[in-house]
């Protein structure tokens, strides 16, 4: 039996794992990380690479190491050119990824890795047991649920029936490749859609690129105001005892569907050059005929393309719902009206079951899903470990 089991090896799970190991709260032999992919952060690296992200939105101090200056020192040590960009020194994506993987190697996270998909979680007399897709079972005294939200992409209602079509894909879908020719229509208005629009617009083999967004561009430097990282806003947040009100505060605090000023300027450049057409409005209907898609917007405008790519984010559901729901019912785990966990200050849900990422946001606040949130979660869990 392991001492700690982390389900999910993305940004959240890897951050917690490296901190537990570096602070010697657990040995490599006592820790296991279960993830569907072969390496840490594989989904993150795949998606950000696919859309052509070059620099992160978050600043230099937001990374997975405990030392806040670690990434800056890493850039200097490895002599990266143009390591950071802008006032807040946003790091190069490739450098950030290499820093993460080197950290995973140094702290021993790679030695605790087990590739597999969890099908069942259950409480045992001395801890917890998970059953994997190969029917094997793993037991541990404590479990951390670090499941990302991007496993369930959001499809607009009018496109739901086309999920299985090869010509329509979602950027969060690991199995579908982006189109490399034809007339491409992108749906979405946030950072992911913006990066993707610029990447496809620079591809000379693609005849045309259209970007459809529901609202005018929203320009914000970060996902949420930096005040949510500390007492400025979090003191008031923790004084709110209604989890329904906390959910509303999280929703209002997040700059969903927004882009940075740099990315906005880049999008406008492609638009001025005629490589990108931008449209604002809701999609009324979509019809596929003989491999061509016809999208009608509210107001009557009609667009046609050979491929549709969705950058519409994740479905608004609790991650891991299919195998977490039975545990919630069996153990009567406390949940808020939105269905998400109500946890203690240590992020413990009940009897050695802990949460990270989106599952921890009713305690951590609006930044929970981000890199800064991963740092906060890892600090909180190791503090009480």
XYZ file of C-alpha atoms in Angstrom:
385
model
C 0.000 0.000 0.000
C 1.233 3.473 -0.912
C 1.166 6.434 1.462
C -0.034 8.915 -1.171
C -1.747 8.387 -4.509
C -2.279 11.271 -6.935
C -4.865 10.765 -9.664
C -3.877 13.066 -12.519
C -0.393 14.070 -13.681
C -1.043 17.415 -15.312
C -0.050 20.829 -13.977
C -1.914 20.286 -10.695
C -0.890 16.715 -9.910
C 2.728 17.199 -10.960
C 3.053 20.346 -8.851
C 1.724 18.606 -5.728
C 3.834 15.504 -6.341
C 7.105 17.407 -6.782
C 6.466 19.443 -3.637
C 5.614 16.402 -1.501
C 8.847 14.780 -2.665
C 11.096 17.853 -2.423
C 9.880 18.608 1.120
C 10.351 14.941 2.037
C 6.731 14.500 3.074
C 6.855 11.246 1.142
C 9.483 8.986 -0.450
C 9.416 7.840 -4.056
C 8.486 4.356 -2.874
C 5.492 5.737 -0.947
C 4.030 7.806 -3.803
C 2.240 6.797 -6.991
C 0.860 9.107 -9.702
C -1.784 7.658 -12.016
C -2.417 9.350 -15.359
C -3.723 8.193 -18.765
C -0.615 9.536 -20.515
C 2.983 8.354 -20.629
C 4.581 11.479 -19.165
C 3.738 14.420 -16.889
C 1.906 17.389 -18.446
C 1.356 15.484 -21.703
C -2.140 16.892 -22.319
C -0.969 20.423 -21.467
C 2.021 20.160 -23.811
C -0.052 18.637 -26.605
C -2.775 21.299 -26.491
C -0.531 24.347 -26.100
C 1.716 23.057 -28.884
C -1.241 22.382 -31.153
C -2.579 25.940 -30.932
C 0.869 27.495 -31.404
C 1.195 29.217 -28.030
C 4.625 30.817 -27.737
C 4.463 32.615 -24.373
C 2.349 31.886 -21.313
C -0.210 34.329 -19.977
C 1.058 33.950 -16.415
C 4.149 35.761 -15.047
C 7.647 34.459 -14.311
C 6.956 33.443 -10.698
C 4.113 31.089 -11.656
C 5.638 27.669 -12.258
C 5.781 24.297 -10.496
C 8.920 24.692 -8.371
C 8.833 25.838 -4.736
C 11.466 28.553 -5.299
C 9.630 31.508 -6.915
C 12.796 32.568 -8.787
C 13.519 29.080 -10.112
C 12.295 29.717 -13.670
C 14.245 32.978 -13.949
C 17.404 31.188 -12.791
C 16.685 28.333 -15.219
C 16.454 30.765 -18.155
C 19.806 32.288 -17.240
C 21.515 28.935 -16.663
C 20.399 27.508 -20.022
C 20.918 30.783 -21.907
C 17.455 31.005 -23.482
C 17.009 33.885 -25.929
C 13.955 36.131 -25.402
C 13.140 34.113 -22.264
C 10.376 36.407 -21.074
C 8.002 38.936 -22.568
C 6.255 42.034 -21.252
C 6.054 43.889 -17.958
C 5.298 40.745 -15.958
C 7.951 38.661 -17.725
C 5.714 35.984 -19.201
C 7.881 32.913 -19.940
C 8.464 31.153 -23.234
C 6.280 28.054 -23.441
C 9.064 25.686 -24.514
C 11.301 26.919 -21.691
C 8.487 26.568 -19.159
C 7.828 22.993 -20.310
C 11.505 22.013 -20.137
C 11.731 23.538 -16.666
C 8.732 21.446 -15.583
C 10.106 18.182 -16.990
C 13.554 18.775 -15.494
C 11.891 19.432 -12.130
C 9.910 16.187 -12.437
C 13.160 14.330 -13.100
C 15.059 16.019 -10.256
C 12.391 15.486 -7.619
C 11.719 11.877 -8.652
C 8.172 12.334 -9.960
C 9.031 10.287 -13.051
C 9.913 7.330 -10.843
C 6.438 7.386 -9.270
C 4.558 7.379 -12.579
C 1.958 4.781 -13.575
C 0.094 5.088 -16.844
C -3.555 4.125 -16.560
C -7.128 5.345 -16.465
C -9.159 5.184 -13.250
C -12.528 3.436 -13.541
C -13.452 3.123 -9.878
C -12.536 4.639 -6.519
C -13.604 3.057 -3.235
C -12.914 3.381 0.487
C -11.181 0.497 2.244
C -10.573 -0.215 5.901
C -7.091 1.333 5.864
C -7.331 3.792 2.990
C -8.460 3.900 -0.633
C -8.441 1.621 -3.654
C -8.658 2.473 -7.351
C -9.390 0.102 -10.189
C -7.736 0.896 -13.524
C -8.866 0.222 -17.074
C -6.647 -2.894 -17.224
C -8.551 -4.283 -14.174
C -5.535 -3.851 -11.882
C -6.019 -2.271 -8.465
C -3.849 0.156 -6.483
C -4.274 0.955 -2.783
C -3.078 3.957 -0.800
C -3.594 5.541 2.614
C -4.380 8.937 1.057
C -5.575 10.060 -2.370
C -5.384 13.427 -4.131
C -7.865 14.011 -6.950
C -5.979 16.234 -9.416
C -8.183 15.727 -12.468
C -8.156 18.393 -15.158
C -11.316 19.891 -16.634
C -10.163 19.689 -20.255
C -10.947 15.976 -20.594
C -14.564 16.844 -21.461
C -14.620 19.465 -24.244
C -17.649 21.738 -24.534
C -19.604 21.482 -27.805
C -22.215 24.139 -28.622
C -25.689 22.622 -28.859
C -25.982 23.018 -32.620
C -22.708 21.087 -33.097
C -23.202 18.313 -30.554
C -24.425 15.853 -33.186
C -21.229 16.317 -35.219
C -18.818 15.197 -32.482
C -17.783 12.096 -34.397
C -17.199 13.898 -37.699
C -13.529 14.015 -38.760
C -14.036 17.495 -40.241
C -15.103 19.015 -36.920
C -12.752 18.872 -33.957
C -12.165 20.422 -30.571
C -8.706 21.638 -29.578
C -8.989 19.641 -26.327
C -9.531 16.411 -28.278
C -6.229 14.525 -28.183
C -7.240 12.183 -31.019
C -8.037 14.743 -33.723
C -5.469 16.704 -35.710
C -5.946 20.268 -36.879
C -6.740 20.821 -40.589
C -3.773 21.756 -42.767
C -5.676 22.864 -45.858
C -9.062 24.124 -47.017
C -11.355 26.757 -45.525
C -11.274 26.623 -41.724
C -13.819 28.072 -39.305
C -12.726 28.531 -35.670
C -15.321 28.991 -32.927
C -14.256 30.720 -29.705
C -13.180 34.090 -28.342
C -10.530 33.437 -25.688
C -6.769 32.836 -25.582
C -6.963 29.350 -27.072
C -9.053 30.531 -30.028
C -6.814 33.565 -30.542
C -3.582 31.562 -30.613
C -5.161 29.003 -32.921
C -6.473 31.672 -35.308
C -3.000 33.196 -35.624
C -1.342 29.809 -36.104
C -3.723 28.676 -38.858
C -3.681 32.121 -40.517
C 0.092 31.814 -40.923
C -0.279 28.447 -42.689
C -0.001 29.141 -46.421
C -1.630 25.799 -47.293
C -4.912 26.928 -45.739
C -7.098 28.891 -48.132
C -9.052 30.910 -45.553
C -9.522 31.226 -41.794
C -12.662 32.583 -40.112
C -12.960 33.194 -36.372
C -16.452 33.332 -34.830
C -16.813 34.739 -31.319
C -19.966 35.430 -29.356
C -18.860 38.805 -27.994
C -16.396 41.622 -28.785
C -12.800 40.900 -27.792
C -12.325 41.184 -24.034
C -8.808 42.328 -23.249
C -7.407 41.296 -19.872
C -3.843 40.823 -18.729
C -4.609 37.742 -16.599
C -7.305 35.090 -16.096
C -8.374 36.948 -12.955
C -7.291 39.994 -10.977
C -3.975 39.375 -9.095
C -5.822 40.425 -5.928
C -7.296 36.908 -5.861
C -3.823 35.526 -5.136
C -3.719 37.062 -1.679
C -5.668 38.669 1.148
C -6.923 41.621 -0.932
C -9.873 39.568 -2.155
C -9.415 36.175 -0.515
C -10.071 37.441 3.014
C -13.530 38.551 1.953
C -14.020 35.367 -0.045
C -13.387 33.149 2.968
C -15.783 35.222 5.050
C -18.565 34.153 2.666
C -20.147 31.016 4.107
C -22.622 30.371 1.285
C -21.060 28.119 -1.358
C -23.663 29.287 -3.833
C -22.369 32.835 -3.335
C -18.768 31.652 -3.587
C -19.570 30.047 -6.945
C -20.990 33.358 -8.170
C -17.870 35.176 -6.953
C -15.655 32.728 -8.860
C -17.712 33.148 -12.011
C -17.578 36.940 -11.813
C -13.849 37.006 -11.010
C -12.739 34.910 -13.969
C -11.956 36.709 -17.186
C -13.399 33.907 -19.299
C -13.135 34.277 -23.036
C -10.571 37.079 -22.780
C -7.251 37.676 -24.545
C -4.111 39.595 -23.663
C -3.325 42.877 -25.405
C -0.363 41.263 -27.194
C -2.509 38.508 -28.640
C -5.240 40.986 -29.609
C -2.694 43.015 -31.601
C -1.464 39.846 -33.299
C -5.010 38.862 -34.278
C -5.687 42.335 -35.679
C -2.480 42.159 -37.717
C -3.621 38.957 -39.458
C -7.029 40.513 -39.944
C -5.564 43.662 -41.562
C -3.410 41.535 -43.855
C -6.497 39.652 -45.044
C -5.323 36.290 -43.684
C -8.074 36.149 -41.049
C -11.747 37.116 -41.022
C -13.302 37.827 -37.610
C -17.058 37.638 -36.959
C -19.033 38.466 -33.814
C -22.359 36.803 -33.020
C -24.074 33.642 -31.850
C -24.302 30.639 -34.129
C -27.931 29.963 -34.987
C -27.459 26.688 -36.855
C -24.890 24.487 -38.576
C -25.472 22.039 -41.425
C -22.988 19.618 -42.990
C -23.415 18.617 -46.635
C -20.896 16.610 -48.667
C -17.982 17.511 -46.432
C -18.803 21.231 -46.327
C -20.150 23.095 -43.306
C -22.629 25.923 -43.491
C -22.914 28.076 -40.364
C -25.670 30.629 -39.966
C -25.135 33.407 -37.423
C -27.800 35.355 -35.620
C -28.543 38.276 -37.912
C -28.398 36.227 -41.083
C -24.690 36.076 -41.957
C -23.687 32.712 -43.465
C -20.184 31.190 -43.482
C -18.998 28.064 -45.288
C -15.934 25.953 -44.668
C -14.391 22.536 -45.145
C -13.464 22.187 -41.455
C -14.681 23.519 -38.124
C -12.384 23.752 -35.093
C -13.881 24.457 -31.674
C -11.946 26.416 -29.064
C -14.935 26.676 -26.748
C -13.334 25.447 -23.539
C -14.337 22.590 -21.263
C -17.822 21.436 -20.396
C -19.063 22.930 -17.126
C -19.099 19.664 -15.214
C -17.216 18.259 -12.288
C -14.242 16.269 -13.661
C -14.214 12.516 -12.990
C -17.941 12.598 -12.355
C -18.635 9.054 -13.605
C -16.462 7.357 -10.960
C -16.556 10.048 -8.254
C -20.369 10.169 -8.037
C -20.689 6.646 -6.553
C -18.178 7.589 -3.800
C -20.090 10.794 -3.060
C -23.278 8.801 -2.559
C -21.680 5.940 -0.637
C -19.742 8.155 1.796
C -22.121 11.101 1.799
C -19.330 13.460 0.770
C -20.278 17.142 1.231
C -20.972 19.007 -2.009
C -22.058 22.555 -2.825
C -25.230 23.273 -4.862
C -23.024 23.349 -7.993
C -21.963 19.748 -7.272
C -18.330 20.550 -6.473
C -16.614 19.403 -3.231
C -16.890 21.251 0.065
C -13.507 20.647 1.673
C -11.507 21.627 4.753
C -8.710 24.182 4.834
C -6.261 21.327 4.210
C -8.278 20.470 1.051
C -9.379 17.181 2.587
C -12.813 16.103 1.430
C -13.132 13.205 3.871
C -10.939 10.553 5.517
C -7.726 10.985 3.518
C -9.344 12.068 0.254
C -7.944 15.400 -0.980
C -8.659 17.582 -4.014
C -6.712 19.884 -6.349
C -7.409 22.107 -9.336
C -11.045 22.753 -10.222
C -12.211 20.420 -7.460
C -10.536 22.721 -4.914
C -11.831 26.046 -6.207
C -14.554 26.572 -3.585
C -11.718 26.719 -1.036
C -8.806 28.112 -3.096
C -10.874 30.583 -5.128
C -10.870 31.728 -8.788
C -7.171 30.923 -9.393
C -7.540 27.244 -8.421
C -7.442 25.921 -11.995
C -4.342 27.893 -12.997
C -0.605 27.441 -12.406
C -0.831 29.867 -9.476
C -3.632 27.705 -8.091
C -1.490 24.582 -8.412
C 1.180 26.272 -6.304
C -1.395 27.227 -3.673
C -2.843 23.703 -3.593
C 0.578 22.065 -3.260
C 1.521 24.450 -0.464
C -1.751 23.801 1.377
C -1.571 19.993 1.118
C 2.101 19.726 2.107
C 1.483 22.071 5.039
C -0.979 19.593 6.525
C 0.629 16.387 5.228
